Amino acid sequence: MREGSVGLLALTGIVLLAGIAIWLRGFRFGQAQYEIVVDFPSVNGIQKGNKVYYRGLEVGNVADLKPSPNGVNVTLEIDSKLPIPKNVIVLALRSGLIGETSIDITPLEALSPELQKMDPLSDDCDSKKIICDGDVIQGEASVTLEQLLPTMARLANLYGDQEFFNNLNQTAKNASLAAEEVANLSRELAILSRSVRGDFSKFSNTAEEFSSTAEALTAAANNISRQITTTSDNYNSVAVEIQKLASNVNDLLEENRTGLVKTLNTITKTSDNLAVLVGNLNTSLESIDTKKLVKDLETLTANAAIATANLKNFSE
């Protein structure tokens, strides 16, 4: 009886240990899962059974790790009820400096209602839209303690170097002097700003006077322009009248061209006749005694005056 109890207790212990081991490995009874392979550049502390998170919620675990020529292929088991977009960032994160490493999946886009109903295990799964069973995606490793320690050591050595420390102190002093110079420059700029404001006020007054002068010049220019326009209109009117007069003269000349020609011919003939008459008259005058003719004219004039006086007396 006692041996049977010991055997039963041992069997119970074995079952419990097996259950704990299975639970630690992430095995879930009665729940279908699909696998995806993530290619990481290094293992970064990843172990079988590490948890997988999607948007901060646990959705699976690490099932297997296999080395590859360019990194490590980590197989993840994901809940089949969760479709994941193809465009994601997969990071291997460590909780603290020595904590457990987990896989964090962050989607970069939202799924449409149609894609949310798609089953990653089905034959109709579209690998271009969501991650399907057996797909391989690229992962990124976070900064590890092993990577930080050499950097921190180099930083400590550099900061412990006396020459570097002196240079750092000198740089701090130079920065302090530069700050003082900047403060002095700021004060000078403030003084310059006040001076510029005063000059700007004077400039504003000058600008207003210039504006007034410009307005007066504009008004005068407009007046001159109007006068020039009026004069131009008058000149245009005179030109039109002169053109009309020239046209009338041309018409008159055209209408009386024949008469003018005849008149000019008549004048020419008359001039010729006068020339002949003058020649004859000169000849006659040469043949007449001019002195006697003058005396006869004087006598005739005196007689005419006497006759005129008599007629006047008779009329009274």
Short mmCIF file of C-alpha atoms in Angstrom, two decimals:
data_model
loop_
_atom_site.label_atom_id
_atom_site.label_comp_id
_atom_site.label_asym_id
_atom_site.label_seq_id
_atom_site.Cartn_x
_atom_site.Cartn_y
_atom_site.Cartn_z
CA MET A 1 0.00 0.00 0.00
CA ARG A 2 2.79 2.32 0.94
CA GLU A 3 4.71 1.46 -2.26
CA GLY A 4 1.59 2.17 -4.33
CA SER A 5 1.22 5.58 -2.71
CA VAL A 6 4.86 6.38 -3.39
CA GLY A 7 4.50 5.31 -7.03
CA LEU A 8 1.34 7.41 -7.45
CA LEU A 9 3.05 10.40 -5.88
CA ALA A 10 6.04 9.98 -8.19
CA LEU A 11 3.75 9.71 -11.24
CA THR A 12 1.88 12.80 -10.15
CA GLY A 13 5.19 14.67 -9.78
CA ILE A 14 6.30 13.59 -13.24
CA VAL A 15 3.01 14.74 -14.77
CA LEU A 16 3.27 18.10 -13.01
CA LEU A 17 6.85 18.58 -14.16
CA ALA A 18 5.89 17.66 -17.70
CA GLY A 19 2.97 20.09 -17.56
CA ILE A 20 5.18 22.87 -16.26
CA ALA A 21 7.75 22.16 -18.97
CA ILE A 22 5.08 22.21 -21.65
CA TRP A 23 3.64 25.42 -20.23
CA LEU A 24 7.05 27.04 -20.14
CA ARG A 25 7.57 26.10 -23.79
CA GLY A 26 4.33 27.84 -24.63
CA PHE A 27 2.38 24.83 -25.75
CA ARG A 28 -1.36 25.43 -25.72
CA PHE A 29 -3.83 22.59 -25.81
CA GLY A 30 -6.64 22.79 -28.30
CA GLN A 31 -5.36 25.99 -29.95
CA ALA A 32 -4.11 26.02 -33.55
CA GLN A 33 -0.97 28.02 -34.32
CA TYR A 34 0.95 29.01 -37.43
CA GLU A 35 4.68 29.45 -37.76
CA ILE A 36 6.70 32.31 -39.20
CA VAL A 37 10.47 32.52 -39.54
CA VAL A 38 12.26 35.72 -38.55
CA ASP A 39 15.83 36.29 -39.77
CA PHE A 40 17.83 38.14 -37.08
CA PRO A 41 21.45 39.33 -37.52
CA SER A 42 22.35 37.78 -34.11
CA VAL A 43 20.67 35.65 -31.46
CA ASN A 44 20.73 38.53 -28.97
CA GLY A 45 19.80 36.29 -26.03
CA ILE A 46 16.79 34.70 -27.74
CA GLN A 47 15.89 31.24 -26.40
CA LYS A 48 13.21 28.66 -27.06
CA GLY A 49 10.04 29.47 -25.19
CA ASN A 50 10.60 33.24 -25.14
CA LYS A 51 7.37 35.15 -25.49
CA VAL A 52 6.17 36.91 -28.63
CA TYR A 53 4.23 40.17 -28.29
CA TYR A 54 1.99 41.92 -30.81
CA ARG A 55 1.10 45.52 -29.91
CA GLY A 56 2.26 44.70 -26.35
CA LEU A 57 0.00 41.63 -26.00
CA GLU A 58 1.37 38.08 -25.82
CA VAL A 59 0.37 36.14 -28.95
CA GLY A 60 2.91 33.29 -29.16
CA ASN A 61 6.37 32.00 -28.33
CA VAL A 62 9.76 31.12 -29.82
CA ALA A 63 9.62 27.53 -31.13
CA ASP A 64 13.08 27.02 -32.63
CA LEU A 65 16.41 28.70 -33.45
CA LYS A 66 18.64 27.75 -36.37
CA PRO A 67 21.83 29.45 -37.53
CA SER A 68 22.03 30.73 -41.12
CA PRO A 69 24.95 32.07 -43.20
CA ASN A 70 23.91 35.68 -42.54
CA GLY A 71 22.27 35.43 -39.11
CA VAL A 72 19.88 33.34 -37.05
CA ASN A 73 16.50 32.00 -38.21
CA VAL A 74 14.05 32.16 -35.31
CA THR A 75 10.80 30.23 -35.70
CA LEU A 76 7.79 31.83 -34.00
CA GLU A 77 4.48 30.14 -33.20
CA ILE A 78 1.60 32.63 -33.47
CA ASP A 79 -2.08 32.27 -32.59
CA SER A 80 -3.89 31.37 -35.82
CA LYS A 81 -6.76 33.71 -34.97
CA LEU A 82 -4.42 36.71 -35.36
CA PRO A 83 -3.70 37.88 -38.92
CA ILE A 84 -0.64 40.16 -38.98
CA PRO A 85 0.03 42.76 -41.73
CA LYS A 86 2.97 42.09 -44.02
CA ASN A 87 4.51 45.48 -43.29
CA VAL A 88 5.80 45.08 -39.71
CA ILE A 89 8.87 45.72 -37.57
CA VAL A 90 10.13 42.70 -35.58
CA LEU A 91 12.50 43.53 -32.71
CA ALA A 92 14.33 41.34 -30.20
CA LEU A 93 14.00 43.30 -26.93
CA ARG A 94 15.57 42.58 -23.58
CA SER A 95 13.82 43.57 -20.35
CA GLY A 96 16.49 45.50 -18.47
CA LEU A 97 20.17 44.72 -18.72
CA ILE A 98 19.99 41.03 -17.76
CA GLY A 99 16.28 40.31 -18.22
CA GLU A 100 14.59 37.85 -20.56
CA THR A 101 14.62 38.60 -24.29
CA SER A 102 11.25 38.78 -26.02
CA ILE A 103 10.10 39.28 -29.60
CA ASP A 104 8.02 42.40 -30.25
CA ILE A 105 5.99 42.72 -33.47
CA THR A 106 4.81 46.24 -34.41
CA PRO A 107 2.54 46.69 -37.48
CA LEU A 108 3.11 49.70 -39.72
CA GLU A 109 -0.33 49.61 -41.33
CA ALA A 110 -3.91 48.65 -40.50
CA LEU A 111 -5.75 45.68 -41.99
CA SER A 112 -9.00 46.10 -43.88
CA PRO A 113 -12.11 44.23 -42.60
CA GLU A 114 -11.71 41.72 -45.43
CA LEU A 115 -8.09 40.92 -44.51
CA GLN A 116 -8.99 40.64 -40.83
CA LYS A 117 -11.10 37.58 -41.70
CA MET A 118 -8.30 35.86 -43.62
CA ASP A 119 -6.85 32.67 -42.05
CA PRO A 120 -3.01 32.50 -42.06
CA LEU A 121 -3.24 28.67 -42.21
CA SER A 122 -5.57 28.50 -45.23
CA ASP A 123 -4.45 27.88 -48.79
CA ASP A 124 -6.08 31.16 -49.83
CA CYS A 125 -3.81 33.22 -47.56
CA ASP A 126 -2.31 36.18 -49.47
CA SER A 127 1.35 36.53 -48.47
CA LYS A 128 1.49 39.97 -50.10
CA LYS A 129 -1.13 41.32 -47.69
CA ILE A 130 -0.60 39.39 -44.42
CA ILE A 131 1.98 37.05 -42.90
CA CYS A 132 1.02 33.46 -43.72
CA ASP A 133 2.18 30.14 -42.28
CA GLY A 134 5.84 29.51 -43.17
CA ASP A 135 6.64 33.07 -44.34
CA VAL A 136 10.14 34.46 -43.73
CA ILE A 137 10.52 38.09 -42.63
CA GLN A 138 13.46 40.23 -41.56
CA GLY A 139 14.00 41.06 -37.88
CA GLU A 140 16.03 43.72 -36.08
CA ALA A 141 18.12 43.28 -32.94
CA SER A 142 18.07 45.89 -30.19
CA VAL A 143 21.14 47.14 -28.37
CA THR A 144 22.43 44.52 -25.93
CA LEU A 145 24.49 44.75 -22.78
CA GLU A 146 27.39 43.11 -24.61
CA GLN A 147 27.31 45.95 -27.14
CA LEU A 148 27.00 48.65 -24.49
CA LEU A 149 29.85 47.47 -22.26
CA PRO A 150 32.69 48.12 -24.78
CA THR A 151 31.23 51.50 -25.61
CA MET A 152 30.95 52.42 -21.93
CA ALA A 153 34.52 51.22 -21.37
CA ARG A 154 35.84 53.39 -24.21
CA LEU A 155 33.88 56.34 -22.86
CA ALA A 156 35.28 55.80 -19.36
CA ASN A 157 38.84 55.58 -20.70
CA LEU A 158 38.34 58.68 -22.78
CA TYR A 159 36.89 60.66 -19.90
CA GLY A 160 39.72 59.46 -17.62
CA ASP A 161 42.36 60.80 -20.01
CA GLN A 162 43.87 63.95 -18.42
CA GLU A 163 44.47 65.63 -21.78
CA PHE A 164 40.88 65.04 -22.81
CA PHE A 165 39.69 66.32 -19.43
CA ASN A 166 41.80 69.48 -19.80
CA ASN A 167 40.48 70.02 -23.32
CA LEU A 168 36.97 69.57 -22.03
CA ASN A 169 37.56 72.15 -19.29
CA GLN A 170 39.09 74.55 -21.82
CA THR A 171 36.10 74.04 -24.08
CA ALA A 172 33.78 74.84 -21.18
CA LYS A 173 35.75 78.03 -20.44
CA ASN A 174 35.65 79.03 -24.10
CA ALA A 175 31.91 78.39 -24.13
CA SER A 176 31.54 80.64 -21.07
CA LEU A 177 33.56 83.41 -22.76
CA ALA A 178 31.50 82.97 -25.91
CA ALA A 179 28.33 83.29 -23.84
CA GLU A 180 29.63 86.57 -22.34
CA GLU A 181 30.48 87.85 -25.82
CA VAL A 182 27.02 86.91 -26.99
CA ALA A 183 25.53 88.81 -24.04
CA ASN A 184 27.62 91.90 -24.90
CA LEU A 185 26.62 91.57 -28.52
CA SER A 186 22.98 91.35 -27.47
CA ARG A 187 23.29 94.59 -25.48
CA GLU A 188 24.96 96.32 -28.44
CA LEU A 189 22.25 95.04 -30.71
CA ALA A 190 19.63 96.45 -28.33
CA ILE A 191 21.34 99.88 -28.43
CA LEU A 192 21.61 99.66 -32.20
CA SER A 193 17.95 98.71 -32.38
CA ARG A 194 16.91 101.81 -30.43
CA SER A 195 19.11 103.97 -32.68
CA VAL A 196 17.66 102.37 -35.76
CA ARG A 197 14.14 103.00 -34.47
CA GLY A 198 14.98 106.73 -34.12
CA ASP A 199 16.50 106.87 -37.58
CA PHE A 200 13.55 104.97 -38.91
CA SER A 201 11.21 107.61 -37.45
CA LYS A 202 13.17 110.33 -39.28
CA PHE A 203 13.15 108.27 -42.39
CA SER A 204 9.39 107.87 -42.07
CA ASN A 205 8.96 111.67 -41.92
CA THR A 206 11.21 112.10 -44.94
CA ALA A 207 9.27 109.40 -46.73
CA GLU A 208 5.99 111.20 -45.96
CA GLU A 209 7.41 114.48 -47.33
CA PHE A 210 8.68 112.68 -50.38
CA SER A 211 5.27 111.10 -50.80
CA SER A 212 3.59 114.53 -50.65
CA THR A 213 6.06 115.90 -53.21
CA ALA A 214 5.47 112.89 -55.40
CA GLU A 215 1.71 113.43 -55.20
CA ALA A 216 2.15 117.12 -56.17
CA LEU A 217 4.39 116.15 -59.09
CA THR A 218 1.86 113.56 -60.12
CA ALA A 219 -0.94 116.13 -60.07
CA ALA A 220 1.18 118.59 -62.10
CA ALA A 221 2.08 115.86 -64.55
CA ASN A 222 -1.58 114.94 -64.92
CA ASN A 223 -2.48 118.61 -65.53
CA ILE A 224 0.27 118.98 -68.13
CA SER A 225 -0.86 115.77 -69.72
CA ARG A 226 -4.43 117.06 -69.95
CA GLN A 227 -3.19 120.36 -71.48
CA ILE A 228 -1.03 118.50 -73.96
CA THR A 229 -4.00 116.34 -74.84
CA THR A 230 -6.19 119.43 -75.36
CA THR A 231 -3.49 121.13 -77.50
CA SER A 232 -3.06 117.97 -79.49
CA ASP A 233 -6.80 117.84 -80.09
CA ASN A 234 -6.73 121.51 -81.25
CA TYR A 235 -3.80 120.79 -83.55
CA ASN A 236 -5.68 117.84 -84.91
CA SER A 237 -8.73 120.04 -85.54
CA VAL A 238 -6.58 122.69 -87.30
CA ALA A 239 -4.90 120.01 -89.34
CA VAL A 240 -8.30 118.69 -90.36
CA GLU A 241 -9.43 122.21 -91.37
CA ILE A 242 -6.21 122.80 -93.33
CA GLN A 243 -6.70 119.49 -95.04
CA LYS A 244 -10.28 120.46 -95.91
CA LEU A 245 -9.07 123.90 -97.22
CA ALA A 246 -6.36 122.28 -99.30
CA SER A 247 -8.93 119.87 -100.65
CA ASN A 248 -11.29 122.77 -101.51
CA VAL A 249 -8.45 124.70 -103.20
CA ASN A 250 -7.53 121.63 -105.17
CA ASP A 251 -11.17 121.17 -106.17
CA LEU A 252 -11.40 124.89 -107.12
CA LEU A 253 -8.25 124.67 -109.18
CA GLU A 254 -9.51 121.56 -110.88
CA GLU A 255 -12.88 123.21 -111.65
CA ASN A 256 -11.38 126.52 -112.97
CA ARG A 257 -8.24 125.12 -114.53
CA THR A 258 -9.49 125.93 -118.08
CA GLY A 259 -10.65 129.48 -117.16
CA LEU A 260 -7.38 130.23 -115.39
CA VAL A 261 -5.43 129.08 -118.40
CA LYS A 262 -7.53 131.32 -120.66
CA THR A 263 -7.16 134.26 -118.26
CA LEU A 264 -3.40 133.80 -118.10
CA ASN A 265 -3.28 133.67 -121.90
CA THR A 266 -5.40 136.83 -122.10
CA ILE A 267 -3.15 138.59 -119.58
CA THR A 268 -0.14 137.52 -121.61
CA LYS A 269 -1.68 138.93 -124.80
CA THR A 270 -2.72 142.15 -123.02
CA SER A 271 0.81 142.51 -121.68
CA ASP A 272 2.14 142.12 -125.19
CA ASN A 273 -0.34 144.72 -126.50
CA LEU A 274 0.57 147.12 -123.69
CA ALA A 275 4.20 146.68 -124.55
CA VAL A 276 3.40 147.59 -128.17
CA LEU A 277 1.23 150.52 -127.05
CA VAL A 278 3.93 151.82 -124.74
CA GLY A 279 6.38 151.57 -127.58
CA ASN A 280 4.03 153.52 -129.85
CA LEU A 281 3.37 156.04 -127.10
CA ASN A 282 7.06 156.61 -126.60
CA THR A 283 7.40 157.16 -130.31
CA SER A 284 4.47 159.63 -130.29
CA LEU A 285 5.84 161.49 -127.29
CA GLU A 286 9.16 161.83 -128.99
CA SER A 287 7.42 163.40 -131.99
CA ILE A 288 5.29 165.81 -129.87
CA ASP A 289 6.61 169.08 -128.44
CA THR A 290 6.24 168.37 -124.78
CA LYS A 291 6.84 171.94 -123.63
CA LYS A 292 4.03 173.26 -125.73
CA LEU A 293 1.80 170.46 -124.62
CA VAL A 294 2.46 171.36 -120.99
CA LYS A 295 1.56 174.98 -121.57
CA ASP A 296 -1.65 173.98 -123.30
CA LEU A 297 -2.54 171.73 -120.39
CA GLU A 298 -1.92 174.55 -117.90
CA THR A 299 -4.15 176.88 -119.89
CA LEU A 300 -6.82 174.22 -120.12
CA THR A 301 -6.65 173.65 -116.37
CA ALA A 302 -7.03 177.36 -115.60
CA ASN A 303 -10.01 177.65 -117.89
CA ALA A 304 -11.59 174.65 -116.24
CA ALA A 305 -11.15 176.25 -112.81
CA ILE A 306 -12.78 179.47 -113.98
CA ALA A 307 -15.66 177.53 -115.49
CA THR A 308 -16.12 175.65 -112.27
CA ALA A 309 -16.26 178.86 -110.26
CA ASN A 310 -18.81 180.34 -112.61
CA LEU A 311 -20.96 177.26 -112.37
CA LYS A 312 -20.80 177.45 -108.61
CA ASN A 313 -21.89 181.06 -108.56
CA PHE A 314 -24.67 180.31 -110.97
CA SER A 315 -25.94 177.45 -108.84
CA GLU A 316 -26.14 179.71 -105.78
#
